[in-house]
Coordinates of C-alpha atoms in Angstrom, one line a residue:
M1 CA -31.6 -51.9 -117.6
V2 CA -34.2 -51.7 -114.9
W3 CA -33.7 -47.9 -114.8
I4 CA -34.3 -47.7 -118.6
Q5 CA -37.5 -49.8 -118.4
R6 CA -38.8 -47.4 -115.6
R7 CA -38.0 -44.4 -117.8
K8 CA -39.9 -46.1 -120.7
L9 CA -42.9 -46.5 -118.4
L10 CA -42.6 -43.1 -116.9
A11 CA -42.4 -41.3 -120.2
P12 CA -45.9 -42.2 -121.5
C13 CA -47.3 -41.5 -118.0
L14 CA -45.8 -38.0 -118.1
C15 CA -47.2 -37.5 -121.6
V16 CA -50.7 -38.6 -120.5
T17 CA -50.6 -36.3 -117.5
A18 CA -49.5 -33.4 -119.6
S19 CA -52.2 -34.1 -122.1
V20 CA -54.9 -34.2 -119.4
F21 CA -53.6 -31.0 -117.9
L22 CA -53.6 -29.3 -121.3
L23 CA -57.1 -30.6 -122.1
V24 CA -58.4 -29.3 -118.8
T25 CA -56.7 -26.0 -119.3
L26 CA -58.0 -25.7 -122.8
Q27 CA -61.5 -26.6 -121.9
V28 CA -61.6 -24.1 -119.0
V29 CA -60.3 -21.4 -121.4
V30 CA -63.0 -22.4 -124.0
E31 CA -65.7 -22.3 -121.4
L32 CA -64.6 -18.9 -120.0
G33 CA -64.3 -17.5 -123.5
R34 CA -67.7 -18.9 -124.5
F35 CA -69.4 -17.2 -121.5
E36 CA -67.4 -14.0 -122.0
R37 CA -68.3 -13.8 -125.6
K38 CA -71.9 -14.5 -124.7
F39 CA -72.4 -11.8 -122.0
K40 CA -69.6 -9.2 -122.6
N41 CA -68.9 -9.0 -126.3
S42 CA -71.9 -10.6 -127.9
N43 CA -74.3 -8.9 -130.2
V44 CA -77.3 -7.5 -128.3
R45 CA -80.7 -8.3 -129.6
D46 CA -83.9 -7.0 -128.0
G47 CA -81.9 -5.7 -125.1
H48 CA -80.3 -8.9 -124.0
A49 CA -77.3 -11.0 -124.9
E50 CA -77.8 -13.3 -127.9
L51 CA -77.1 -16.9 -127.0
E52 CA -74.7 -18.3 -129.5
E53 CA -74.8 -21.9 -128.4
E54 CA -77.5 -24.1 -126.9
P55 CA -76.8 -24.3 -123.1
T56 CA -79.0 -27.3 -122.6
H57 CA -76.1 -29.6 -123.3
L58 CA -73.7 -29.1 -120.4
Y59 CA -70.2 -30.2 -121.3
P60 CA -68.6 -31.7 -118.1
L61 CA -65.2 -30.4 -117.1
P62 CA -62.8 -32.8 -115.4
G63 CA -62.1 -32.0 -111.8
N64 CA -64.2 -30.4 -109.0
E65 CA -62.7 -27.0 -109.6
A66 CA -63.8 -27.0 -113.2
L67 CA -67.3 -28.2 -112.3
N68 CA -67.6 -25.5 -109.6
L69 CA -66.4 -22.9 -112.0
K70 CA -69.0 -24.0 -114.5
K71 CA -71.8 -24.0 -111.9
K72 CA -70.8 -20.5 -110.8
L73 CA -70.9 -19.2 -114.3
E74 CA -74.3 -20.7 -114.8
T75 CA -75.8 -19.2 -111.7
D76 CA -74.2 -15.8 -112.1
N77 CA -75.4 -15.3 -115.7
Y78 CA -78.8 -17.1 -115.9
P79 CA -82.0 -16.5 -113.9
I80 CA -82.4 -19.2 -111.2
M81 CA -85.7 -21.1 -110.9
L82 CA -85.8 -22.7 -107.5
W83 CA -88.2 -25.6 -107.0
W84 CA -89.3 -25.0 -103.4
S85 CA -91.3 -28.2 -103.6
P86 CA -88.7 -30.7 -105.0
L87 CA -90.9 -32.1 -107.7
T88 CA -88.1 -32.7 -110.2
G89 CA -85.3 -33.8 -107.8
E90 CA -82.7 -31.9 -109.9
T91 CA -79.9 -30.3 -107.9
G92 CA -78.9 -28.1 -110.9
R93 CA -79.7 -28.0 -114.6
L94 CA -79.3 -25.4 -117.2
G95 CA -82.4 -25.6 -119.4
Q96 CA -83.0 -24.1 -122.8
C97 CA -86.5 -22.6 -123.4
G98 CA -86.5 -21.3 -126.9
A99 CA -84.1 -18.4 -127.1
D100 CA -84.0 -18.2 -123.3
A101 CA -82.1 -20.3 -120.7
C102 CA -82.6 -20.6 -117.0
F103 CA -80.9 -22.6 -114.2
F104 CA -83.4 -25.0 -112.5
T105 CA -82.6 -26.4 -109.0
I106 CA -84.1 -27.8 -105.8
N107 CA -81.2 -26.6 -103.8
R108 CA -82.6 -24.1 -101.2
T109 CA -79.2 -22.6 -100.6
Y110 CA -80.0 -20.4 -103.6
L111 CA -82.8 -18.8 -101.6
H112 CA -80.8 -15.5 -101.2
H113 CA -78.8 -15.7 -104.5
H114 CA -79.0 -12.4 -106.4
M115 CA -80.0 -14.3 -109.6
T116 CA -82.9 -16.2 -108.0
K117 CA -86.0 -14.9 -109.8
A118 CA -88.8 -17.4 -109.3
F119 CA -89.9 -20.1 -106.8
L120 CA -91.8 -23.1 -108.2
F121 CA -94.3 -24.9 -106.1
Y122 CA -95.9 -28.3 -106.5
G123 CA -99.4 -27.9 -105.2
T124 CA -99.8 -31.2 -103.4
D125 CA -96.6 -30.4 -101.3
F126 CA -97.4 -26.8 -100.8
N127 CA -97.6 -26.2 -97.0
I128 CA -97.1 -23.7 -94.3
D129 CA -94.1 -25.4 -92.7
S130 CA -91.6 -23.6 -94.8
L131 CA -92.1 -20.8 -97.3
P132 CA -89.4 -18.5 -99.0
L133 CA -90.1 -15.5 -96.9
P134 CA -89.5 -12.6 -96.8
R135 CA -90.6 -12.4 -100.4
K136 CA -88.6 -9.9 -102.4
A137 CA -90.3 -7.7 -105.1
H138 CA -88.5 -9.5 -107.9
H139 CA -89.4 -13.0 -106.6
D140 CA -92.2 -14.6 -108.6
W141 CA -94.1 -17.6 -107.3
A142 CA -95.4 -20.2 -109.7
L143 CA -97.8 -23.0 -108.9
F144 CA -98.0 -26.4 -110.7
H145 CA -101.0 -28.4 -109.5
E146 CA -102.7 -31.0 -111.8
E147 CA -104.3 -32.9 -108.9
S148 CA -107.7 -33.1 -107.3
P149 CA -108.6 -30.5 -104.7
K150 CA -108.7 -33.1 -102.0
N151 CA -104.9 -33.1 -102.1
N152 CA -104.7 -29.5 -100.8
Y153 CA -107.9 -27.6 -100.3
K154 CA -106.1 -24.4 -99.2
L155 CA -105.1 -23.7 -102.8
F156 CA -108.7 -23.6 -104.0
H157 CA -109.6 -20.4 -102.2
E158 CA -108.9 -16.9 -103.5
P159 CA -106.5 -15.8 -100.6
V160 CA -104.0 -18.5 -101.6
I161 CA -104.4 -19.0 -105.3
T162 CA -103.8 -15.3 -105.9
L163 CA -100.5 -15.5 -104.1
F164 CA -99.0 -16.9 -107.3
N165 CA -97.9 -15.1 -110.4
Y166 CA -98.1 -18.1 -112.7
T167 CA -100.1 -21.2 -112.7
A168 CA -100.3 -24.6 -114.4
T169 CA -103.6 -26.3 -113.4
F170 CA -106.4 -28.3 -114.8
S171 CA -108.4 -25.1 -115.3
R172 CA -108.6 -23.7 -118.9
H173 CA -108.1 -20.3 -117.3
S174 CA -104.7 -21.1 -116.0
H175 CA -101.6 -19.6 -117.6
L176 CA -100.7 -23.1 -118.7
P177 CA -103.9 -25.2 -118.9
L178 CA -103.6 -28.9 -118.1
T179 CA -107.2 -29.8 -118.9
T180 CA -106.2 -32.5 -121.5
Q181 CA -103.4 -33.9 -119.3
Y182 CA -104.8 -37.4 -119.6
L183 CA -105.4 -37.4 -123.3
E184 CA -102.5 -38.4 -125.6
G185 CA -104.1 -36.9 -128.7
V186 CA -107.0 -36.9 -131.1
E187 CA -105.8 -40.1 -132.8
V188 CA -106.4 -42.3 -129.7
L189 CA -110.0 -41.1 -129.7
K190 CA -110.5 -42.1 -133.3
S191 CA -108.6 -45.4 -132.9
L192 CA -110.7 -48.6 -133.3
R193 CA -108.0 -50.8 -131.8
Y194 CA -110.0 -51.8 -128.7
L195 CA -113.5 -51.4 -130.1
V196 CA -115.7 -54.5 -129.6
P197 CA -118.5 -54.7 -132.2
L198 CA -122.0 -54.1 -130.8
R199 CA -123.1 -57.6 -131.9
S200 CA -120.4 -59.1 -129.7
K201 CA -121.2 -56.8 -126.8
N202 CA -124.8 -57.9 -127.0
S203 CA -123.7 -61.6 -126.8
L204 CA -121.4 -60.7 -123.9
R205 CA -124.4 -59.2 -122.0
R206 CA -125.4 -62.8 -121.1
R207 CA -122.6 -62.8 -118.5
L208 CA -121.7 -59.1 -118.1
A209 CA -123.7 -56.2 -116.7
P210 CA -124.5 -53.3 -119.0
L211 CA -122.4 -51.0 -116.7
V212 CA -118.9 -51.4 -115.3
Y213 CA -117.4 -49.5 -112.3
V214 CA -113.7 -49.6 -111.3
Q215 CA -112.7 -47.5 -108.3
S216 CA -110.4 -48.2 -105.4
D217 CA -110.3 -44.6 -104.0
C218 CA -113.5 -44.9 -102.0
N219 CA -115.7 -42.2 -100.6
P220 CA -113.9 -39.1 -102.1
P221 CA -115.4 -35.6 -102.0
S222 CA -117.7 -36.2 -105.0
D223 CA -119.5 -38.9 -103.0
R224 CA -119.6 -41.0 -106.1
D225 CA -119.9 -44.3 -104.2
S226 CA -123.2 -43.2 -102.7
Y227 CA -124.6 -42.5 -106.1
V228 CA -123.4 -45.8 -107.6
R229 CA -124.7 -47.8 -104.6
E230 CA -128.1 -46.3 -105.1
L231 CA -127.9 -46.9 -108.9
M232 CA -127.1 -50.6 -108.2
T233 CA -130.6 -51.0 -106.7
Y234 CA -132.1 -50.2 -110.1
I235 CA -129.7 -51.7 -112.6
E236 CA -126.9 -54.3 -112.7
V237 CA -123.3 -52.9 -112.3
D238 CA -120.1 -55.0 -112.4
S239 CA -117.8 -53.3 -109.9
Y240 CA -114.1 -54.5 -110.0
G241 CA -112.4 -52.1 -107.7
E242 CA -112.1 -52.0 -103.9
C243 CA -115.2 -49.7 -103.8
L244 CA -118.5 -51.7 -104.0
R245 CA -116.6 -54.6 -105.4
N246 CA -118.8 -57.5 -106.6
K247 CA -116.4 -58.9 -109.3
D248 CA -112.7 -59.7 -109.4
L249 CA -110.1 -58.7 -111.9
P250 CA -107.5 -61.3 -112.8
P251 CA -104.6 -61.3 -110.2
Q252 CA -102.1 -59.7 -112.6
L253 CA -104.5 -56.7 -113.2
K254 CA -105.3 -55.9 -109.6
S255 CA -102.5 -53.4 -108.9
P256 CA -103.3 -49.7 -109.6
G257 CA -100.5 -49.7 -112.1
S258 CA -102.5 -52.1 -114.3
M259 CA -105.2 -49.5 -115.2
D260 CA -103.4 -48.8 -118.5
A261 CA -102.5 -52.4 -119.3
D262 CA -103.7 -54.0 -122.5
G263 CA -105.4 -56.8 -120.6
F264 CA -107.4 -54.3 -118.5
Y265 CA -108.4 -52.4 -121.6
R266 CA -109.6 -55.6 -123.2
I267 CA -111.9 -56.3 -120.2
I268 CA -113.4 -52.8 -120.0
A269 CA -113.9 -52.7 -123.8
Q270 CA -116.4 -55.5 -123.6
Y271 CA -118.9 -53.4 -121.8
K272 CA -121.4 -51.0 -123.3
F273 CA -121.2 -48.4 -120.5
V274 CA -118.6 -47.2 -118.0
L275 CA -119.4 -45.3 -114.9
A276 CA -116.8 -42.5 -115.2
F277 CA -117.1 -40.6 -111.9
E278 CA -114.4 -38.1 -110.8
N279 CA -113.3 -37.9 -107.2
A280 CA -114.2 -34.2 -107.2
V281 CA -116.6 -31.9 -108.9
C282 CA -114.6 -28.9 -110.4
D283 CA -114.8 -27.1 -113.7
D284 CA -112.3 -28.7 -116.2
Y285 CA -111.1 -31.3 -113.7
I286 CA -111.2 -34.2 -116.2
T287 CA -109.2 -37.4 -115.7
E288 CA -108.5 -40.7 -117.4
K289 CA -111.9 -41.9 -116.1
F290 CA -113.5 -39.9 -118.9
W291 CA -111.0 -40.3 -121.7
R292 CA -110.4 -44.1 -121.2
P293 CA -113.9 -45.3 -122.2
L294 CA -113.9 -43.0 -125.2
K295 CA -110.6 -44.5 -126.4
L296 CA -111.9 -48.0 -125.9
G297 CA -115.2 -47.4 -127.7
V298 CA -117.3 -47.6 -124.5
V299 CA -119.9 -45.0 -123.7
P300 CA -119.0 -43.0 -120.5
V301 CA -121.7 -42.3 -118.0
Y302 CA -120.0 -39.2 -116.6
Y303 CA -120.2 -37.4 -113.3
G304 CA -117.6 -34.7 -112.4
S305 CA -116.7 -31.5 -114.2
P306 CA -119.8 -29.3 -114.7
S307 CA -118.1 -28.0 -117.8
I308 CA -117.6 -31.4 -119.4
A309 CA -119.9 -30.6 -122.3
D310 CA -117.2 -28.2 -123.6
W311 CA -114.8 -31.2 -124.0
L312 CA -116.9 -33.9 -125.5
P313 CA -115.5 -35.3 -128.8
S314 CA -119.0 -34.8 -130.2
N315 CA -122.3 -33.7 -129.0
R316 CA -123.5 -37.2 -128.5
S317 CA -120.5 -39.2 -127.1
A318 CA -121.3 -39.4 -123.3
I319 CA -124.3 -39.7 -120.9
L320 CA -124.2 -36.9 -118.3
V321 CA -125.4 -37.9 -114.9
S322 CA -126.2 -34.3 -114.2
E323 CA -129.1 -34.5 -116.7
F324 CA -131.0 -37.0 -114.5
A325 CA -132.8 -36.1 -111.4
H326 CA -132.3 -39.5 -109.7
P327 CA -130.3 -42.7 -110.3
R328 CA -133.6 -44.4 -111.0
E329 CA -134.1 -42.2 -114.1
L330 CA -130.5 -42.8 -115.2
A331 CA -131.0 -46.6 -114.9
S332 CA -134.2 -46.5 -116.9
Y333 CA -132.4 -44.6 -119.7
I334 CA -129.4 -47.0 -119.7
R335 CA -131.8 -50.0 -120.0
Q336 CA -133.5 -48.3 -123.0
L337 CA -130.2 -47.8 -124.8
D338 CA -129.1 -51.4 -123.9
H339 CA -132.2 -52.8 -125.6
D340 CA -132.2 -50.5 -128.7
D341 CA -129.1 -50.9 -130.9
R342 CA -130.0 -47.8 -132.9
L343 CA -130.2 -45.6 -129.9
Y344 CA -127.0 -47.0 -128.5
E345 CA -125.0 -46.6 -131.7
A346 CA -125.9 -42.9 -131.8
Y347 CA -123.4 -42.6 -128.9
I348 CA -120.5 -44.3 -130.8
D349 CA -121.3 -43.1 -134.3
W350 CA -118.5 -40.4 -134.0
K351 CA -116.1 -43.2 -133.1
L352 CA -117.0 -45.5 -135.9
K353 CA -116.7 -42.6 -138.4
G354 CA -113.5 -41.2 -136.8
E355 CA -115.1 -37.7 -136.5
V356 CA -114.1 -35.5 -133.6
S357 CA -116.2 -32.4 -134.1
N358 CA -115.5 -30.4 -131.0
Q359 CA -113.3 -27.5 -132.1
R360 CA -112.4 -26.4 -128.6
L361 CA -111.0 -29.9 -127.9
L362 CA -109.2 -30.0 -131.2
T363 CA -107.7 -26.5 -130.7
A364 CA -106.5 -27.3 -127.2
L365 CA -104.7 -30.5 -128.4
K366 CA -103.2 -28.7 -131.3
E367 CA -102.0 -25.7 -129.4
R368 CA -100.7 -27.2 -126.2
K369 CA -96.9 -27.0 -125.8
W370 CA -96.4 -30.4 -124.2
G371 CA -97.2 -34.1 -124.9
V372 CA -98.7 -37.0 -123.1
Q373 CA -96.6 -40.2 -123.1
D374 CA -94.7 -38.8 -126.1
V375 CA -90.9 -39.0 -126.0
H376 CA -90.7 -36.6 -128.9
Q377 CA -92.4 -33.8 -127.0
D378 CA -91.7 -32.0 -123.7
N379 CA -93.9 -33.1 -120.8
Y380 CA -96.1 -30.6 -119.0
I381 CA -93.5 -30.1 -116.2
D382 CA -90.9 -29.0 -118.8
A383 CA -93.5 -26.7 -120.3
F384 CA -94.3 -25.2 -116.9
E385 CA -90.6 -24.5 -116.2
C386 CA -90.2 -22.9 -119.6
M387 CA -93.3 -20.8 -119.2
V388 CA -91.9 -19.3 -116.0
C389 CA -88.4 -19.0 -117.5
S390 CA -89.7 -17.1 -120.5
K391 CA -91.8 -14.7 -118.4
V392 CA -88.8 -13.9 -116.2
W393 CA -86.7 -13.2 -119.2
D394 CA -89.5 -11.0 -120.6
N395 CA -89.1 -8.8 -117.5
I396 CA -85.3 -8.8 -117.6
R397 CA -85.5 -7.5 -121.2
L398 CA -88.0 -4.8 -120.1
Q399 CA -85.8 -3.7 -117.3
E400 CA -82.7 -3.6 -119.5
K401 CA -84.7 -1.1 -121.6
G402 CA -85.5 1.0 -118.6
L403 CA -89.1 -0.1 -118.6
P404 CA -91.1 -1.4 -115.6
P405 CA -91.6 -5.2 -115.3
K406 CA -94.9 -6.7 -116.2
R407 CA -96.8 -8.4 -113.4
W408 CA -98.7 -11.6 -114.1
N409 CA -101.1 -12.8 -111.4
A410 CA -103.2 -15.8 -110.8
E411 CA -107.0 -15.4 -110.5
V412 CA -109.5 -17.4 -108.5
T413 CA -110.6 -19.0 -111.7
H414 CA -107.2 -20.7 -112.0
L415 CA -108.3 -23.2 -109.3
S416 CA -111.9 -23.1 -108.3
C417 CA -114.1 -25.8 -106.9
P418 CA -117.4 -25.6 -105.0
E419 CA -117.9 -27.0 -101.6
P420 CA -118.3 -30.8 -101.7
T421 CA -121.8 -32.2 -101.2
V422 CA -123.2 -35.6 -100.4
F423 CA -126.1 -37.4 -102.0
A424 CA -129.1 -38.2 -99.9
F425 CA -131.5 -40.2 -102.0
S426 CA -133.4 -41.6 -99.1
P427 CA -133.4 -41.0 -95.3
L428 CA -132.7 -44.7 -95.0
T429 CA -129.3 -44.4 -96.7
P430 CA -126.8 -45.5 -94.1
R431 CA -124.0 -43.1 -93.1
W432 CA -121.7 -46.0 -93.3
S433 CA -118.4 -44.2 -93.9
S434 CA -116.6 -41.7 -91.6
L435 CA -114.5 -40.7 -94.6
R436 CA -117.6 -39.6 -96.5
E437 CA -118.3 -37.2 -93.7
I438 CA -115.0 -35.4 -93.5
W439 CA -114.9 -33.5 -96.8
I440 CA -117.4 -30.7 -96.1
P441 CA -115.8 -29.7 -92.7
S442 CA -112.4 -30.1 -94.3
F443 CA -113.3 -27.7 -97.1
Q444 CA -114.8 -25.2 -94.6
Q445 CA -111.7 -25.3 -92.4
S446 CA -109.5 -24.8 -95.5
K447 CA -111.2 -21.4 -96.0
K448 CA -109.9 -20.3 -92.6
E449 CA -106.5 -21.8 -93.3
A450 CA -106.3 -19.9 -96.6
Q451 CA -107.2 -16.6 -94.9
A452 CA -104.6 -17.1 -92.2
L453 CA -101.9 -18.1 -94.6
R454 CA -102.6 -15.0 -96.7
W455 CA -102.4 -12.7 -93.8
L456 CA -99.0 -14.2 -92.7
V457 CA -97.5 -14.1 -96.2
D458 CA -98.6 -10.5 -96.7
R459 CA -96.9 -9.7 -93.5
N460 CA -93.8 -10.9 -95.3
K461 CA -92.0 -12.4 -92.3
N462 CA -91.2 -16.0 -91.4
F463 CA -93.8 -17.5 -89.1
S464 CA -94.2 -20.7 -87.0
A465 CA -96.8 -23.4 -87.3
Q466 CA -98.1 -22.3 -83.9
E467 CA -98.8 -18.8 -85.2
F468 CA -100.6 -20.2 -88.2
W469 CA -102.9 -22.5 -86.3
A470 CA -103.6 -19.9 -83.7
L471 CA -104.9 -17.7 -86.5
V472 CA -106.9 -20.5 -88.0
F473 CA -108.7 -21.3 -84.8
K474 CA -109.0 -17.8 -83.5
D475 CA -112.5 -17.0 -82.3

């Protein structure tokens, strides 16, 4: 009886085991057949195998052998995009980019793989410690850098930026422009959700300054704090951040992560003017500091991108600091608007009417291939990966037709910023911060670093940090 019971238990176990074995075998055969159909017996269109199924959805195969087989099939048949700066953290992903597919990874063991076609770099982490050298003729370099120049000045000089084949930067001239990276869309500009009526703002002026300033990254390359400090001697400014603070935010809003909180928006929306000063002065480097007040119905007093006029929602939607010779003149103009409702309303008329008239801005938002805080769209990192993937496939198709590959190259306009300057409104202005003084020499040294790096990369051999710094400080 015991033996019979054991047989009853053993029978279903054997059935399950057999079923699993058959399932694994069948799935392996299906996978092999799918890839074989795709690359050996498929219809050929435009000189490359037509993809019959979307490879974005990777079907997991039970067991390490099946997984290893699948990974080998992916890397043998798809171009490999190797993130040399591990921005994504993905050890391996087959991504679909329209009709093309590429294998994206941060695994540097693929450095010498025959299918590795492009190296992706995140600008902030781009450094001389380790580069994929020697660089082969079919190795493209692609740069993703949405950040301020202070994060890595070397990139902003011609010898380094022109090392790359493809770029995604804040410059409109980049292969994938990220100029509107902090703007969700045109609708948030038109929205009246946070708008405080002018009559209420006039009442709030009894306890609030006309201007508000919120910065905790003090003394950056733009030297904005020096300007605001001087401005404060001519007009009242409520400053909530760590820089020039004279007013406190509620405790729950003091962390940097609260800058997009509803409560923070409600506080800022009460003011008539926001001092929107960037941390660096570069064409098309435009951050949330500019877009936030426009979304809230507050007039931005802007200092930063010299090309900002190209991105205003309407001709009269911001006050540009560059149009005033001295903070004293700016303060006088702000006071004039503060006391004249008709003049002030001219700056928010576009908002009240919901009219964004800047065609350049509208076109950029309509044509960009990524979204901001939108789960229904790719983000700009996905768009960057797919841009490179598609370019690589374009060259694969050309080569399959016996044609030479096309070369895309970055230009100096893809990341270009002038040397930082400091404000000196009066000889009595104290040189109170050592940080304020580092940016100009740092920029100047970065020129030497860029030249040294370019020479070493063009030599196309691995080099040490000692070699690099010896070149930088060579007399």
